[in-house]
Coordinates of C-alpha atoms and ligand atoms in Angstrom, one line a residue:
X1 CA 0.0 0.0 0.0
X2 CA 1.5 3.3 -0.9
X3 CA 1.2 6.6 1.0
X4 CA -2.0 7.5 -0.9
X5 CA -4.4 4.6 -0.6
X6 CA -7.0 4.4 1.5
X7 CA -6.5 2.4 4.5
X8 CA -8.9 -0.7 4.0
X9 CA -11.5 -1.2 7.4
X10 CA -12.7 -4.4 6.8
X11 CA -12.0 -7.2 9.2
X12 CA -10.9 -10.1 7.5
X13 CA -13.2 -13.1 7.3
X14 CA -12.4 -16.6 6.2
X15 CA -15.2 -17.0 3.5
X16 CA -17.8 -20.0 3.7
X17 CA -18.6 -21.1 0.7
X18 CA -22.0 -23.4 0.8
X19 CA -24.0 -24.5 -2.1
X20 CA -27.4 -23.7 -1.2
X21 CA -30.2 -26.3 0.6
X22 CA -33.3 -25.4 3.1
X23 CA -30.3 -25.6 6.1
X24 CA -27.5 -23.6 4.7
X25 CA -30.8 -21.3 3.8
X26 CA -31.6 -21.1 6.7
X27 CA -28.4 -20.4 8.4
X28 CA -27.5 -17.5 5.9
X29 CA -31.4 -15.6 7.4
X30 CA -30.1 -16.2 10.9
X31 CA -26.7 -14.7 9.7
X32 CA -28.8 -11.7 8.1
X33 CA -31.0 -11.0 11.2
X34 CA -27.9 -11.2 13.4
X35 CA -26.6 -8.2 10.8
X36 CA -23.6 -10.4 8.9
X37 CA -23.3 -10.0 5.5
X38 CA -24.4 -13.2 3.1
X39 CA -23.8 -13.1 -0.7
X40 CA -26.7 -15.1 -2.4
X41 CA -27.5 -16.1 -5.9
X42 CA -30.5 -14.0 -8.0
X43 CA -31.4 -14.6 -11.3
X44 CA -29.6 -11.5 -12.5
X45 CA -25.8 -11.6 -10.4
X46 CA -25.2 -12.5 -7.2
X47 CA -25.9 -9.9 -4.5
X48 CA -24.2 -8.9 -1.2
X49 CA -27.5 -9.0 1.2
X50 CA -27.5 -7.2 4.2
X51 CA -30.1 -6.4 7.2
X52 CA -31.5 -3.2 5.7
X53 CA -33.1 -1.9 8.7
X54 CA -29.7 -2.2 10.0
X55 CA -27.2 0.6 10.0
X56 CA -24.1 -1.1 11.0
X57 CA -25.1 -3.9 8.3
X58 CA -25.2 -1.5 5.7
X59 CA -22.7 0.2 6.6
X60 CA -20.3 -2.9 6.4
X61 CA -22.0 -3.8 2.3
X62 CA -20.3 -0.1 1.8
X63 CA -17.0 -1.1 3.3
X64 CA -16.8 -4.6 2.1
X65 CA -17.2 -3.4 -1.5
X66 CA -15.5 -0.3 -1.1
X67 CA -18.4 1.6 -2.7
X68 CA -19.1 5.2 -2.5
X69 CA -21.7 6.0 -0.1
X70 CA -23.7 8.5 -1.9
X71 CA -24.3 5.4 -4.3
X72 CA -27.5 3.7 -2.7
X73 CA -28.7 -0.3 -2.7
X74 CA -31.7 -2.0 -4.1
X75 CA -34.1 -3.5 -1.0
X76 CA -34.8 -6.6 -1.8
X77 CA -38.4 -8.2 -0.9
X78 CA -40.5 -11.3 -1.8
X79 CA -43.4 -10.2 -2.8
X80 CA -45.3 -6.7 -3.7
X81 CA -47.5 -6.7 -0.7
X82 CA -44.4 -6.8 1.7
X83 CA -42.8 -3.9 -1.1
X84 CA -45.5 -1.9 -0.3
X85 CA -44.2 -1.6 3.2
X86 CA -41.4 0.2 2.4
X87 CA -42.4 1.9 -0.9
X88 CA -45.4 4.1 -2.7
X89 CA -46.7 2.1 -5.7
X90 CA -48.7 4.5 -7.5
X91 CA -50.8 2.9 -10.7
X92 CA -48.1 2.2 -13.1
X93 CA -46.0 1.2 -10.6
X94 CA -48.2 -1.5 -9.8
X95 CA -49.0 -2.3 -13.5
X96 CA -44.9 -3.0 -14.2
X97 CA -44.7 -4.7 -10.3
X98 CA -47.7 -6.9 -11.2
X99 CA -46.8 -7.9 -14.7
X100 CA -42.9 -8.4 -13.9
X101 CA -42.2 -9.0 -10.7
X102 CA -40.8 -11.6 -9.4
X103 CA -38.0 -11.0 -12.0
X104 CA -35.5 -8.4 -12.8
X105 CA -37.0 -5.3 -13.0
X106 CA -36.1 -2.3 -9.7
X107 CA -38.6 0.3 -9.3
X108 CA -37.5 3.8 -8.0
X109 CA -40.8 5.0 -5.8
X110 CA -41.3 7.0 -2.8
X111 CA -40.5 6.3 0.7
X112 CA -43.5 6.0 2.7
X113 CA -44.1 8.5 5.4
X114 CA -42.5 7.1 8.5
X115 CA -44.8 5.3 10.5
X116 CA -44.6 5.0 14.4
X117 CA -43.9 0.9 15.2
X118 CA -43.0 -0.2 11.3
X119 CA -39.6 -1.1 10.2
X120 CA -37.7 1.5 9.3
X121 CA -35.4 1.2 6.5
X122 CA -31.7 2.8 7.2
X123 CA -31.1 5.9 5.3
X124 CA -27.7 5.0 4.5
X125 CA -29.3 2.2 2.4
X126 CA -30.7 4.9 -0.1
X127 CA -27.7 7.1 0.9
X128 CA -30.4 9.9 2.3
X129 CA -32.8 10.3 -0.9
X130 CA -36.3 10.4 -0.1
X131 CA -37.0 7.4 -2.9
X132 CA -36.0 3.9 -2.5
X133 CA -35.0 1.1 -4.9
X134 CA -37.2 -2.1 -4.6
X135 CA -36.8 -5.5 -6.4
X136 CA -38.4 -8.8 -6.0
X137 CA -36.2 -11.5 -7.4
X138 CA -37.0 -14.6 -9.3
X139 CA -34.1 -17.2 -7.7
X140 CA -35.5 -19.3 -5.9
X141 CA -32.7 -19.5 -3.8
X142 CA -33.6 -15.8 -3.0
X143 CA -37.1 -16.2 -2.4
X144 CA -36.3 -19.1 0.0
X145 CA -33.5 -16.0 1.9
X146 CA -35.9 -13.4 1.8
X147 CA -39.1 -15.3 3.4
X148 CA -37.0 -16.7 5.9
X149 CA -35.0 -13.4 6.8
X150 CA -38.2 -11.3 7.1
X151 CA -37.2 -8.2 6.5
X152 CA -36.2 -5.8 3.8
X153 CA -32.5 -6.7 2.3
X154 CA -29.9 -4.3 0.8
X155 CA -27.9 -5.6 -1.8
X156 CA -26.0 -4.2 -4.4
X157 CA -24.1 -6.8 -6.7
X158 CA -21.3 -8.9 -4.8
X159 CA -18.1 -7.4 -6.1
X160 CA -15.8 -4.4 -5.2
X161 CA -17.5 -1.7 -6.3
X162 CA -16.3 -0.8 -10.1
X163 CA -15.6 -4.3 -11.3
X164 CA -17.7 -7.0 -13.4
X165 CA -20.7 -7.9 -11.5
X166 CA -20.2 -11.7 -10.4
X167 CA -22.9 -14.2 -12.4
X168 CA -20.9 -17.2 -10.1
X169 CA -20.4 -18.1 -6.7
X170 CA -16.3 -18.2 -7.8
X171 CA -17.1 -14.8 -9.1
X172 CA -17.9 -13.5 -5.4
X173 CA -14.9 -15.3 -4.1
X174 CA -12.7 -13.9 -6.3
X175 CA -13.7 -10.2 -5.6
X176 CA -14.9 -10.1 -2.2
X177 CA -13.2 -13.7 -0.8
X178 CA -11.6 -12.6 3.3
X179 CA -14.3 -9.5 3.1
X180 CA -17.5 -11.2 3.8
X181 CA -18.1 -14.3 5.9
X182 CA -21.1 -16.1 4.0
X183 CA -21.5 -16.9 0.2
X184 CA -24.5 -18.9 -0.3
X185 CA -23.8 -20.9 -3.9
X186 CA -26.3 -21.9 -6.8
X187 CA -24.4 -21.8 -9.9
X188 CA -24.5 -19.8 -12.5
X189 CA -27.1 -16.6 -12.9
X190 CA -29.9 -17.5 -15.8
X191 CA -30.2 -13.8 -16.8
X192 CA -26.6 -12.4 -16.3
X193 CA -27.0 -8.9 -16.1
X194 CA -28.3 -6.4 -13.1
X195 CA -32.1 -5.5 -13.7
X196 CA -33.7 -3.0 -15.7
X197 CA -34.3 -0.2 -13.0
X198 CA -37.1 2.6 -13.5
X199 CA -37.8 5.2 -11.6
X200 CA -41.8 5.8 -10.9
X201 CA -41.5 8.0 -8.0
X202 CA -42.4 11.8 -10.3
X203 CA -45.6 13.3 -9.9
X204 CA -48.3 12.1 -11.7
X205 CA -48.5 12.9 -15.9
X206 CA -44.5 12.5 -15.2
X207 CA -43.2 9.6 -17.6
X208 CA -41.3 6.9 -15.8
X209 CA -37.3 7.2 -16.2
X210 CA -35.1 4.7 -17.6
X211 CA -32.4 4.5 -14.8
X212 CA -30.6 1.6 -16.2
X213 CA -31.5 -1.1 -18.8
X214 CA -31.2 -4.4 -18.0
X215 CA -32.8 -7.6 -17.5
X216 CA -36.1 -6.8 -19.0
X217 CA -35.9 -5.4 -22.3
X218 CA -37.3 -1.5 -22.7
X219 CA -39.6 -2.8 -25.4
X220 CA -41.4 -4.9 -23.0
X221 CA -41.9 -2.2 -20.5
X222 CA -42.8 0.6 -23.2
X223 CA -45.6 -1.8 -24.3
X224 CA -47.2 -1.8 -20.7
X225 CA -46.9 1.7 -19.8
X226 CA -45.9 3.7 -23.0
X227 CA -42.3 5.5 -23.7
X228 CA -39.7 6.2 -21.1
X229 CA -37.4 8.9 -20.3
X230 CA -34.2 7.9 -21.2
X231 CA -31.3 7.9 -18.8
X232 CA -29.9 11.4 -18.3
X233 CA -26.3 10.5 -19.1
X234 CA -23.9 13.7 -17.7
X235 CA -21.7 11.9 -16.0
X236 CA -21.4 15.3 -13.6
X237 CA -25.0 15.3 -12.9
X238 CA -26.1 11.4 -12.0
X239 CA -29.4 10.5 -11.7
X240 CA -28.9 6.7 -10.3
X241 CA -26.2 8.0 -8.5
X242 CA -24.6 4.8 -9.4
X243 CA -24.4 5.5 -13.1
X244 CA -20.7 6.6 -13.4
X245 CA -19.9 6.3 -16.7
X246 CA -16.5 3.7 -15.8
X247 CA -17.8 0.6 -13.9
X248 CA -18.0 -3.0 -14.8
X249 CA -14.4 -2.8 -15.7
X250 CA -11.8 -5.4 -16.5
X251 CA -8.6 -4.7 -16.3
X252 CA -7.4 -4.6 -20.3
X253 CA -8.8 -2.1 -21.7
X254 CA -12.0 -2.7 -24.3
X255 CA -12.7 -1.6 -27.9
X256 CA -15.9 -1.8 -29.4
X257 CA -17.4 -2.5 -32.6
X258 CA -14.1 -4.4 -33.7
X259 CA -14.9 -6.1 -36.9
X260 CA -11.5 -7.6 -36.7
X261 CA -8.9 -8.0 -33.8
X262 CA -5.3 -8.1 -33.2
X263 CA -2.8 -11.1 -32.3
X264 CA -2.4 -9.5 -29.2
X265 CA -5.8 -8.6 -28.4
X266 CA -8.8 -10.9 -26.9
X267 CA -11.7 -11.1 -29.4
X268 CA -15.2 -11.2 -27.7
X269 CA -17.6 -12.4 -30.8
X270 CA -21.3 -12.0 -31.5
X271 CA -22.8 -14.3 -34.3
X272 CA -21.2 -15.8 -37.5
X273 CA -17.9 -14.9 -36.5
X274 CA -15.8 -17.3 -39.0
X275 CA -15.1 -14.1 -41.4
X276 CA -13.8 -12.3 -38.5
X277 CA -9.9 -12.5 -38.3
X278 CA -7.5 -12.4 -35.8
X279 CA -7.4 -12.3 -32.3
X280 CA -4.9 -13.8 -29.5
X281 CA -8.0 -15.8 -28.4
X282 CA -12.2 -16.1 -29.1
X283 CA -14.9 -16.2 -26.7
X284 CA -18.7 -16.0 -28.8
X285 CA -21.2 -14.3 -26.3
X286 CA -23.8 -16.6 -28.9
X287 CA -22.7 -18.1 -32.1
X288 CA -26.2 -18.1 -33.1
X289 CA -26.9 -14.6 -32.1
X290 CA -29.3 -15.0 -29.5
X291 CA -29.2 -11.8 -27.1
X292 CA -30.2 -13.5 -23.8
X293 CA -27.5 -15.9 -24.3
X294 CA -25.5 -13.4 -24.6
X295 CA -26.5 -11.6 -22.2
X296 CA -26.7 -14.8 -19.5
X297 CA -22.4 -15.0 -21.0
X298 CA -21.5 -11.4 -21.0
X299 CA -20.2 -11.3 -17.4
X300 CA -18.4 -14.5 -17.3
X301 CA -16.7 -14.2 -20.9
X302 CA -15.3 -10.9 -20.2
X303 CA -13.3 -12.4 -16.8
X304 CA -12.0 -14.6 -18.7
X305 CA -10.7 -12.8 -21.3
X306 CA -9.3 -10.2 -18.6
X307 CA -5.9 -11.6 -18.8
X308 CA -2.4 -9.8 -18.6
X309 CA -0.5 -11.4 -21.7
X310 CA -3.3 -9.6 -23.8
X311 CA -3.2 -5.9 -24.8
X312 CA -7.0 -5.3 -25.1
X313 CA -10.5 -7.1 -25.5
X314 CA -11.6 -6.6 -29.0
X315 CA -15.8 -6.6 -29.1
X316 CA -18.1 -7.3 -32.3
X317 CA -21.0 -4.9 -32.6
X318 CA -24.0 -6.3 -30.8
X319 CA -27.4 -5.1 -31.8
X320 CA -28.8 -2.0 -30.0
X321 CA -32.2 -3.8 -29.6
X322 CA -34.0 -6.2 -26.8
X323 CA -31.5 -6.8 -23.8
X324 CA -28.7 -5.9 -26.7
X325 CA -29.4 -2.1 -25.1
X326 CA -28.1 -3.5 -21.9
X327 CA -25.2 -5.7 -22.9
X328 CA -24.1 -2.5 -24.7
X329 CA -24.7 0.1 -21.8
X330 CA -22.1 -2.3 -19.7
X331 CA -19.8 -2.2 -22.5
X332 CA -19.5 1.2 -23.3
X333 CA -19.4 1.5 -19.3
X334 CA -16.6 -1.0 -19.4
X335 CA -15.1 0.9 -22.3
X336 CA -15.1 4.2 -20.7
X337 CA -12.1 6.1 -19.7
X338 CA -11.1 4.9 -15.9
X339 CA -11.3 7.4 -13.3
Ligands
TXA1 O1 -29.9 -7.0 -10.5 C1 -29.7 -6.2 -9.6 O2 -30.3 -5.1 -9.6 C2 -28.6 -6.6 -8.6 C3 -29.1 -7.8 -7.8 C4 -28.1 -8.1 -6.7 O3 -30.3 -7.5 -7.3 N1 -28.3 -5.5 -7.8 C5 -27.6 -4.4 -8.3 O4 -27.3 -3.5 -7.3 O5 -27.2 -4.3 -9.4 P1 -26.2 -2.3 -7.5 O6 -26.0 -1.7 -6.2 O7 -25.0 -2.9 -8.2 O8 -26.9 -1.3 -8.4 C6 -28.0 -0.5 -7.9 C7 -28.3 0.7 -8.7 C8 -27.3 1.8 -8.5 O9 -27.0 2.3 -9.8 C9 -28.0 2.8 -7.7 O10 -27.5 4.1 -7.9 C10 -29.4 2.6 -8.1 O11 -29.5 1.3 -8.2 N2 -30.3 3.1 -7.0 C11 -30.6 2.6 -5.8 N3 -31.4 3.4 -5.1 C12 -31.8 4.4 -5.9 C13 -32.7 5.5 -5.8 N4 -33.4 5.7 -4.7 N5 -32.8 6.4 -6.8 C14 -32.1 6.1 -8.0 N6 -31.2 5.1 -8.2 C15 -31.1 4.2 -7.2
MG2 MG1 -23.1 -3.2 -9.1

């Protein structure tokens, strides 16, 4: 460590790995409502739950992944009616909540007024905005946590904040293995990427904000509830405060749209690729060109092609359509210049 990094707080853990069942379930909610940390498996990446009534639990998701606090989590519930707890659903709220939920879709609403006896979510969790984040996953390993734990959980994805998002149990090890004491393991994540957040929480006869595409396709929400504000991109002006433009990085740096690649570059295909040449080695995110299977290999491909003897990782053009608009918003984020 020189001079100028930041001295790192966390206590050092020696990280339990367990591949989920109803007991190791059930141990990671006791874990939760004794305020520890447990990384579990949702059908987007794995998350980093904590107790989000909790401040001292929350505050130790920020320290373990080193992630600015002014960037706030998603609470994670199991159903709408325990949502609307901690949330105001107004009608198209409900409308996306009821159509996709349980799945990957976040909505941005109000925090209800505080009421005297309720659970009270900490502030720190939605780093003092008066709107929280709410998602009810799909896994059913998740489901299982959530019911069990019984209360709201924070979790942002389960790396250090401004790498790849894990989509494996050896992904959370990797990033945040002696930082946490629980990883709760199901194999790989079906959809891949983080979920589509929108934020629902303007007045009424406000459109609903595209936050962040992701697991559900734009498309599929514009057909429920009409167009979308897009995200509002200045990168000096956020509006998820977690949408700096460089996150999801690998180490090499990454070049898009490559129609060819170099001997000393990685090649990340999309499709057909046999008249692309070159490249030091080839990953296809789908030969076939199917965008959820690209989408479920995005994450894991790039690791692996994150490797020192290359100079950069070379990727094809992927179509700006379906969940192709979030595959690409994490590329260009992965392309961006580092901070
Ligand atoms: O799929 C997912 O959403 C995964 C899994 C684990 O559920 N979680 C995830 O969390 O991607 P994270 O922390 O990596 O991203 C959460 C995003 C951030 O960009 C944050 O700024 C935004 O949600 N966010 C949270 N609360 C917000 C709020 N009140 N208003 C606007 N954006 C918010
Ligand atoms: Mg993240």
């Amino acid at each position: 460590m020189n001079a100028l990094s930041t001295p790192d707080p966390t206590p050092r853990f020696v990280t339990e790995l367990l591949p989920a069942s109803a007991a190791t379930i059930a141990r990671a909610a006791a874990a939760l409502c004794a305020g520890h940390l447990v990384a579990f498996p949702t059908e987007t990446v794995y998350g980093l739950g904590g107790d989000a009534t909790s401040d001292s639990a929350v505050a130790a998701i920020f320290a373990a992944k080193q992630r600015p606090r002014f960037n706030p989590l998603i609470l994670h519930l199991p159903d709408l009616e325990h949502a609307e707890k901690f949330g105001v659903f107004d009608e198209r709220a409900l409308r996306l909540a009821e159509t996709f939920w349980p799945g990957p879709l976040t909505l941005v609403v109000r925090r209800p007024p505080a009421t005297a006896g309720g659970a009270v979510v900490s502030l720190l969790a939605s780093a003092g905005l008066d709107t929280v984040a709410i998602r009810v996953p799909s896994h059913p390993v998740a489901r299982a946590l959530l019911k069990a734990a019984g209360r709201p959980i924070a979790a942002p994805s389960a790396n250090r904040s401004g790498t790849i998002s894990p989509t494996t149990p050896l992904h959370v090890r990797d990033s945040l293995g002696g930082r946490i004491p629980l990883i709760l393991a199901a194999g790989k994540c079906p959809v891949g990427l983080e979920s589509t957040i929108i934020d629902v929480s303007g007045e009424p006869g406000t459109p609903p904000r595209l936050l962040r595409p992701g697991g559900i396709a734009r498309e599929q929400i514009e057909a429920l509830i009409g167009p979308l504000l897009l995200p509002d991109l200045d990168p000096d002006r956020p509006t998820a405060p977690g949408q700096l433009s460089s996150h999801y990085a690998p180490t090499l740096p990454v070049r898009l749209d490559a129609l060819n690649a170099a001997a000393d570059e990685a090649l990340l295909a999309f499709g057909p690729d046999m008249f692309v040449r070159g490249g030091g080695e080839r990953l296809n995110l789908s030969a076939g060109g199917d965008l959820e299977e690209a989408a479920a290999n995005l994450f894991a491909m790039l690791r692996l092609l994150d490797q020192p003897h290359f100079r950069a990782i070379a990727v094809m053009p992927i179509p700006e359509q379906g969940l192709g608009l979030a595959i690409n918003d994490r590329l260009r984020r992965a392309a961006a210049p580092r901070l």
